[in-house]
Amino acid sequence: MQFFLLKSVIHYFVDRGSSVFIASLDIKKAFDRVNHYKLFRSLLFAGVLLIVVDVLSNWYSKLFCVIKWKGSVSRQFTVGSGVRQGSCLYPTIFNVFMNAFIVNL
């Protein structure tokens, strides 16, 4: 469906004598690489209430992980990047972050 829509849009503009330029951005790993500081700054810039950003910042500051491999467990370490997944809230947060990125482009 997306290819049909893209093709239709291209034909629409080309048929009317316009040039069409296309850019593609592969963001399949982007959820895992979002810098927390930049994420919170983007949320504030987008107008998200300070109290909401503060709650998210507090929650992310307490995010620790361990790696378990073949029965061994690593030491605990902090996570400084990535958007937590599995909640309906996080696609919206990610979209706000990506919108700020695209606007800067």
CSV table of N, CA and C in Angstrom, one decimal:
chain,number,residue,atom,x,y,z
A,1,MET,N,0.8,-1.2,0.0
A,1,MET,CA,0.0,0.0,0.0
A,1,MET,C,0.9,1.3,0.0
A,2,GLN,N,2.0,1.3,0.8
A,2,GLN,CA,2.8,2.4,0.9
A,2,GLN,C,3.5,2.7,-0.5
A,3,PHE,N,3.9,1.6,-1.2
A,3,PHE,CA,4.5,1.8,-2.5
A,3,PHE,C,3.6,2.4,-3.5
A,4,PHE,N,2.3,1.9,-3.5
A,4,PHE,CA,1.3,2.4,-4.4
A,4,PHE,C,1.1,3.9,-4.1
A,5,LEU,N,1.0,4.3,-2.8
A,5,LEU,CA,0.8,5.7,-2.5
A,5,LEU,C,2.0,6.5,-2.9
A,6,LEU,N,3.2,6.0,-2.7
A,6,LEU,CA,4.4,6.8,-3.1
A,6,LEU,C,4.5,6.9,-4.7
A,7,LYS,N,4.2,5.9,-5.4
A,7,LYS,CA,4.1,5.9,-6.8
A,7,LYS,C,3.1,6.9,-7.3
A,8,SER,N,1.9,6.9,-6.7
A,8,SER,CA,0.9,7.9,-7.1
A,8,SER,C,1.3,9.3,-6.8
A,9,VAL,N,1.9,9.6,-5.7
A,9,VAL,CA,2.4,10.9,-5.4
A,9,VAL,C,3.4,11.4,-6.4
A,10,ILE,N,4.3,10.5,-6.7
A,10,ILE,CA,5.4,10.8,-7.7
A,10,ILE,C,4.8,11.1,-9.1
A,11,HIS,N,3.9,10.3,-9.5
A,11,HIS,CA,3.2,10.5,-10.8
A,11,HIS,C,2.4,11.8,-10.8
A,12,TYR,N,1.8,12.1,-9.7
A,12,TYR,CA,1.0,13.4,-9.6
A,12,TYR,C,1.9,14.6,-9.9
A,13,PHE,N,3.0,14.7,-9.2
A,13,PHE,CA,3.9,15.8,-9.4
A,13,PHE,C,4.6,15.8,-10.7
A,14,VAL,N,5.1,14.7,-11.2
A,14,VAL,CA,5.8,14.6,-12.4
A,14,VAL,C,4.9,15.0,-13.6
A,15,ASP,N,3.7,14.5,-13.5
A,15,ASP,CA,2.7,14.8,-14.6
A,15,ASP,C,2.4,16.3,-14.7
A,16,ARG,N,2.6,17.0,-13.6
A,16,ARG,CA,2.4,18.5,-13.6
A,16,ARG,C,3.7,19.3,-13.8
A,17,GLY,N,4.8,18.6,-14.2
A,17,GLY,CA,6.0,19.3,-14.5
A,17,GLY,C,6.9,19.6,-13.3
A,18,SER,N,6.6,19.0,-12.2
A,18,SER,CA,7.4,19.2,-11.0
A,18,SER,C,8.5,18.2,-10.9
A,19,SER,N,9.6,18.6,-10.2
A,19,SER,CA,10.7,17.6,-9.9
A,19,SER,C,10.3,16.9,-8.6
A,20,VAL,N,10.7,15.7,-8.4
A,20,VAL,CA,10.4,15.0,-7.2
A,20,VAL,C,11.7,14.5,-6.6
A,21,PHE,N,12.0,14.8,-5.4
A,21,PHE,CA,13.2,14.3,-4.7
A,21,PHE,C,12.8,13.4,-3.5
A,22,ILE,N,13.4,12.3,-3.3
A,22,ILE,CA,13.0,11.4,-2.3
A,22,ILE,C,14.3,11.1,-1.4
A,23,ALA,N,14.0,11.0,-0.1
A,23,ALA,CA,15.1,10.6,0.8
A,23,ALA,C,14.5,9.5,1.7
A,24,SER,N,15.3,8.6,2.1
A,24,SER,CA,14.9,7.5,3.0
A,24,SER,C,15.8,7.5,4.2
A,25,LEU,N,15.2,7.2,5.3
A,25,LEU,CA,16.0,7.1,6.6
A,25,LEU,C,15.7,5.8,7.2
A,26,ASP,N,16.7,5.0,7.4
A,26,ASP,CA,16.6,3.7,8.1
A,26,ASP,C,16.7,3.8,9.6
A,27,ILE,N,15.6,3.7,10.3
A,27,ILE,CA,15.6,3.9,11.7
A,27,ILE,C,15.2,2.7,12.5
A,28,LYS,N,15.5,1.5,11.9
A,28,LYS,CA,15.0,0.3,12.6
A,28,LYS,C,15.7,0.1,14.0
A,29,LYS,N,16.9,0.6,14.2
A,29,LYS,CA,17.6,0.5,15.5
A,29,LYS,C,17.5,1.8,16.3
A,30,ALA,N,16.7,2.7,15.8
A,30,ALA,CA,16.7,4.0,16.4
A,30,ALA,C,16.2,4.0,17.9
A,31,PHE,N,15.2,3.2,18.2
A,31,PHE,CA,14.7,3.1,19.5
A,31,PHE,C,15.8,2.8,20.5
A,32,ASP,N,16.8,2.0,20.1
A,32,ASP,CA,17.8,1.6,21.0
A,32,ASP,C,19.0,2.6,21.2
A,33,ARG,N,19.0,3.6,20.3
A,33,ARG,CA,20.1,4.5,20.3
A,33,ARG,C,19.8,6.0,20.7
A,34,VAL,N,18.6,6.2,21.1
A,34,VAL,CA,18.2,7.6,21.4
A,34,VAL,C,18.9,8.0,22.7
A,35,ASN,N,19.7,9.1,22.7
A,35,ASN,CA,20.4,9.6,23.8
A,35,ASN,C,19.4,10.2,24.8
A,36,HIS,N,19.4,9.8,26.1
A,36,HIS,CA,18.4,10.3,27.0
A,36,HIS,C,18.4,11.8,27.2
A,37,TYR,N,19.6,12.4,27.3
A,37,TYR,CA,19.7,13.9,27.5
A,37,TYR,C,19.0,14.6,26.3
A,38,LYS,N,19.3,14.1,25.1
A,38,LYS,CA,18.8,14.8,23.9
A,38,LYS,C,17.3,14.5,23.8
A,39,LEU,N,16.8,13.3,24.2
A,39,LEU,CA,15.4,13.0,24.3
A,39,LEU,C,14.7,14.0,25.2
A,40,PHE,N,15.1,14.2,26.4
A,40,PHE,CA,14.4,15.0,27.3
A,40,PHE,C,14.5,16.5,26.9
A,41,ARG,N,15.6,16.9,26.3
A,41,ARG,CA,15.7,18.3,25.7
A,41,ARG,C,14.7,18.5,24.6
A,42,SER,N,14.6,17.5,23.7
A,42,SER,CA,13.6,17.5,22.6
A,42,SER,C,12.2,17.6,23.1
A,43,LEU,N,11.9,16.8,24.2
A,43,LEU,CA,10.5,16.9,24.8
A,43,LEU,C,10.2,18.3,25.3
A,44,LEU,N,11.2,18.9,26.0
A,44,LEU,CA,10.9,20.2,26.5
A,44,LEU,C,10.8,21.2,25.4
A,45,PHE,N,11.6,21.1,24.4
A,45,PHE,CA,11.5,22.0,23.2
A,45,PHE,C,10.2,21.9,22.5
A,46,ALA,N,9.6,20.6,22.5
A,46,ALA,CA,8.3,20.4,21.9
A,46,ALA,C,7.1,20.8,22.7
A,47,GLY,N,7.4,21.3,23.9
A,47,GLY,CA,6.3,21.8,24.7
A,47,GLY,C,5.7,20.9,25.7
A,48,VAL,N,6.4,19.7,25.9
A,48,VAL,CA,5.9,18.8,26.9
A,48,VAL,C,6.1,19.4,28.3
A,49,LEU,N,5.1,19.2,29.2
A,49,LEU,CA,5.2,19.8,30.5
A,49,LEU,C,6.5,19.4,31.2
A,50,LEU,N,7.1,20.3,31.9
A,50,LEU,CA,8.3,20.0,32.7
A,50,LEU,C,8.1,18.9,33.7
A,51,ILE,N,6.9,18.8,34.3
A,51,ILE,CA,6.7,17.8,35.3
A,51,ILE,C,6.7,16.4,34.7
A,52,VAL,N,6.2,16.3,33.4
A,52,VAL,CA,6.2,15.0,32.7
A,52,VAL,C,7.7,14.6,32.3
A,53,VAL,N,8.4,15.6,31.8
A,53,VAL,CA,9.8,15.3,31.5
A,53,VAL,C,10.6,15.0,32.7
A,54,ASP,N,10.3,15.6,33.8
A,54,ASP,CA,11.0,15.3,35.1
A,54,ASP,C,10.7,13.9,35.6
A,55,VAL,N,9.5,13.5,35.5
A,55,VAL,CA,9.1,12.1,35.8
A,55,VAL,C,9.9,11.1,35.0
A,56,LEU,N,9.8,11.3,33.6
A,56,LEU,CA,10.6,10.4,32.7
A,56,LEU,C,12.1,10.4,33.0
A,57,SER,N,12.6,11.6,33.2
A,57,SER,CA,14.0,11.7,33.5
A,57,SER,C,14.4,10.9,34.8
A,58,ASN,N,13.6,11.1,35.8
A,58,ASN,CA,13.8,10.4,37.1
A,58,ASN,C,13.7,8.9,36.9
A,59,TRP,N,12.7,8.4,36.1
A,59,TRP,CA,12.6,7.0,35.8
A,59,TRP,C,13.8,6.5,35.0
A,60,TYR,N,14.2,7.2,34.0
A,60,TYR,CA,15.3,6.7,33.2
A,60,TYR,C,16.6,6.8,34.0
A,61,SER,N,16.8,7.7,34.9
A,61,SER,CA,18.0,7.8,35.7
A,61,SER,C,18.2,6.5,36.6
A,62,LYS,N,17.1,5.8,36.9
A,62,LYS,CA,17.2,4.6,37.7
A,62,LYS,C,17.1,3.3,36.9
A,63,LEU,N,17.4,3.5,35.6
A,63,LEU,CA,17.4,2.3,34.7
A,63,LEU,C,18.7,1.6,34.7
A,64,PHE,N,18.8,0.4,35.2
A,64,PHE,CA,20.0,-0.4,35.3
A,64,PHE,C,19.7,-1.7,34.6
A,65,CYS,N,20.8,-2.3,34.1
A,65,CYS,CA,20.7,-3.6,33.4
A,65,CYS,C,21.8,-4.5,33.8
A,66,VAL,N,21.6,-5.8,33.6
A,66,VAL,CA,22.7,-6.8,33.7
A,66,VAL,C,22.6,-7.7,32.5
A,67,ILE,N,23.7,-8.3,32.2
A,67,ILE,CA,23.7,-9.3,31.1
A,67,ILE,C,23.9,-10.7,31.6
A,68,LYS,N,23.0,-11.6,31.2
A,68,LYS,CA,23.1,-12.9,31.6
A,68,LYS,C,23.5,-13.7,30.4
A,69,TRP,N,24.6,-14.5,30.5
A,69,TRP,CA,25.1,-15.2,29.4
A,69,TRP,C,25.7,-16.5,29.9
A,70,LYS,N,25.2,-17.6,29.4
A,70,LYS,CA,25.6,-19.0,29.8
A,70,LYS,C,25.8,-19.2,31.3
A,71,GLY,N,24.8,-18.7,32.0
A,71,GLY,CA,24.8,-18.9,33.5
A,71,GLY,C,25.5,-17.9,34.3
A,72,SER,N,26.3,-17.0,33.6
A,72,SER,CA,27.0,-15.9,34.3
A,72,SER,C,26.2,-14.6,34.2
A,73,VAL,N,26.4,-13.8,35.2
A,73,VAL,CA,25.7,-12.5,35.2
A,73,VAL,C,26.7,-11.4,35.4
A,74,SER,N,26.6,-10.4,34.5
A,74,SER,CA,27.5,-9.3,34.6
A,74,SER,C,27.2,-8.4,35.8
A,75,ARG,N,28.1,-7.4,36.0
A,75,ARG,CA,27.8,-6.4,37.0
A,75,ARG,C,26.7,-5.5,36.5
A,76,GLN,N,26.0,-4.8,37.4
A,76,GLN,CA,25.0,-3.9,37.0
A,76,GLN,C,25.6,-2.7,36.4
A,77,PHE,N,24.9,-2.1,35.3
A,77,PHE,CA,25.4,-0.9,34.7
A,77,PHE,C,24.2,0.0,34.3
A,78,THR,N,24.4,1.3,34.2
A,78,THR,CA,23.4,2.2,33.8
A,78,THR,C,23.2,2.2,32.3
A,79,VAL,N,22.0,2.5,31.9
A,79,VAL,CA,21.6,2.6,30.5
A,79,VAL,C,21.5,4.1,30.1
A,80,GLY,N,22.3,4.6,29.2
A,80,GLY,CA,22.3,6.0,28.9
A,80,GLY,C,21.6,6.3,27.5
A,81,SER,N,21.1,5.3,26.9
A,81,SER,CA,20.5,5.5,25.6
A,81,SER,C,19.4,4.5,25.4
A,82,GLY,N,18.5,4.8,24.5
A,82,GLY,CA,17.4,3.9,24.2
A,82,GLY,C,16.1,4.4,24.8
A,83,VAL,N,15.0,4.1,24.0
A,83,VAL,CA,13.7,4.4,24.5
A,83,VAL,C,13.1,3.1,24.9
A,84,ARG,N,12.5,3.1,26.1
A,84,ARG,CA,11.9,1.9,26.7
A,84,ARG,C,10.7,1.5,25.8
A,85,GLN,N,10.6,0.3,25.5
A,85,GLN,CA,9.6,-0.2,24.6
A,85,GLN,C,8.5,-1.0,25.4
A,86,GLY,N,7.4,-1.2,24.8
A,86,GLY,CA,6.3,-2.0,25.4
A,86,GLY,C,5.2,-1.2,26.0
A,87,SER,N,5.3,0.1,25.8
A,87,SER,CA,4.2,1.0,26.4
A,87,SER,C,3.6,1.8,25.3
A,88,CYS,N,2.4,2.2,25.4
A,88,CYS,CA,1.8,3.1,24.3
A,88,CYS,C,2.3,4.5,24.4
A,89,LEU,N,3.0,4.8,25.5
A,89,LEU,CA,3.6,6.2,25.6
A,89,LEU,C,4.8,6.4,24.8
A,90,TYR,N,5.6,5.3,24.6
A,90,TYR,CA,7.0,5.5,24.0
A,90,TYR,C,7.0,5.7,22.5
A,91,PRO,N,6.1,5.2,21.7
A,91,PRO,CA,6.1,5.6,20.3
A,91,PRO,C,5.9,7.1,20.2
A,92,THR,N,5.0,7.7,21.0
A,92,THR,CA,4.8,9.1,21.0
A,92,THR,C,6.0,9.9,21.3
A,93,ILE,N,6.7,9.5,22.4
A,93,ILE,CA,7.9,10.1,22.8
A,93,ILE,C,9.0,10.0,21.7
A,94,PHE,N,9.1,8.9,21.1
A,94,PHE,CA,10.1,8.7,20.1
A,94,PHE,C,9.7,9.6,18.9
A,95,ASN,N,8.4,9.7,18.5
A,95,ASN,CA,8.0,10.5,17.4
A,95,ASN,C,8.3,12.0,17.7
A,96,VAL,N,8.2,12.5,18.9
A,96,VAL,CA,8.5,13.8,19.2
A,96,VAL,C,10.0,14.0,19.1
A,97,PHE,N,10.8,13.1,19.5
A,97,PHE,CA,12.3,13.1,19.3
A,97,PHE,C,12.7,13.2,17.9
A,98,MET,N,12.1,12.3,17.1
A,98,MET,CA,12.4,12.2,15.6
A,98,MET,C,11.9,13.5,14.9
A,99,ASN,N,10.8,14.0,15.3
A,99,ASN,CA,10.4,15.3,14.7
A,99,ASN,C,11.4,16.4,14.9
A,100,ALA,N,11.9,16.5,16.1
A,100,ALA,CA,12.9,17.5,16.3
A,100,ALA,C,14.2,17.3,15.5
A,101,PHE,N,14.5,16.0,15.3
A,101,PHE,CA,15.7,15.6,14.5
A,101,PHE,C,15.4,16.0,13.0
A,102,ILE,N,14.2,15.7,12.5
A,102,ILE,CA,13.9,16.1,11.1
A,102,ILE,C,13.8,17.6,10.9
A,103,VAL,N,13.3,18.3,11.9
A,103,VAL,CA,13.2,19.8,11.7
A,103,VAL,C,14.6,20.3,11.7
A,104,ASN,N,15.6,19.8,12.4
A,104,ASN,CA,17.0,20.2,12.4
A,104,ASN,C,17.6,19.9,11.1
A,105,LEU,N,17.2,18.8,10.4
A,105,LEU,CA,17.8,18.5,9.1
A,105,LEU,C,17.4,19.5,8.1
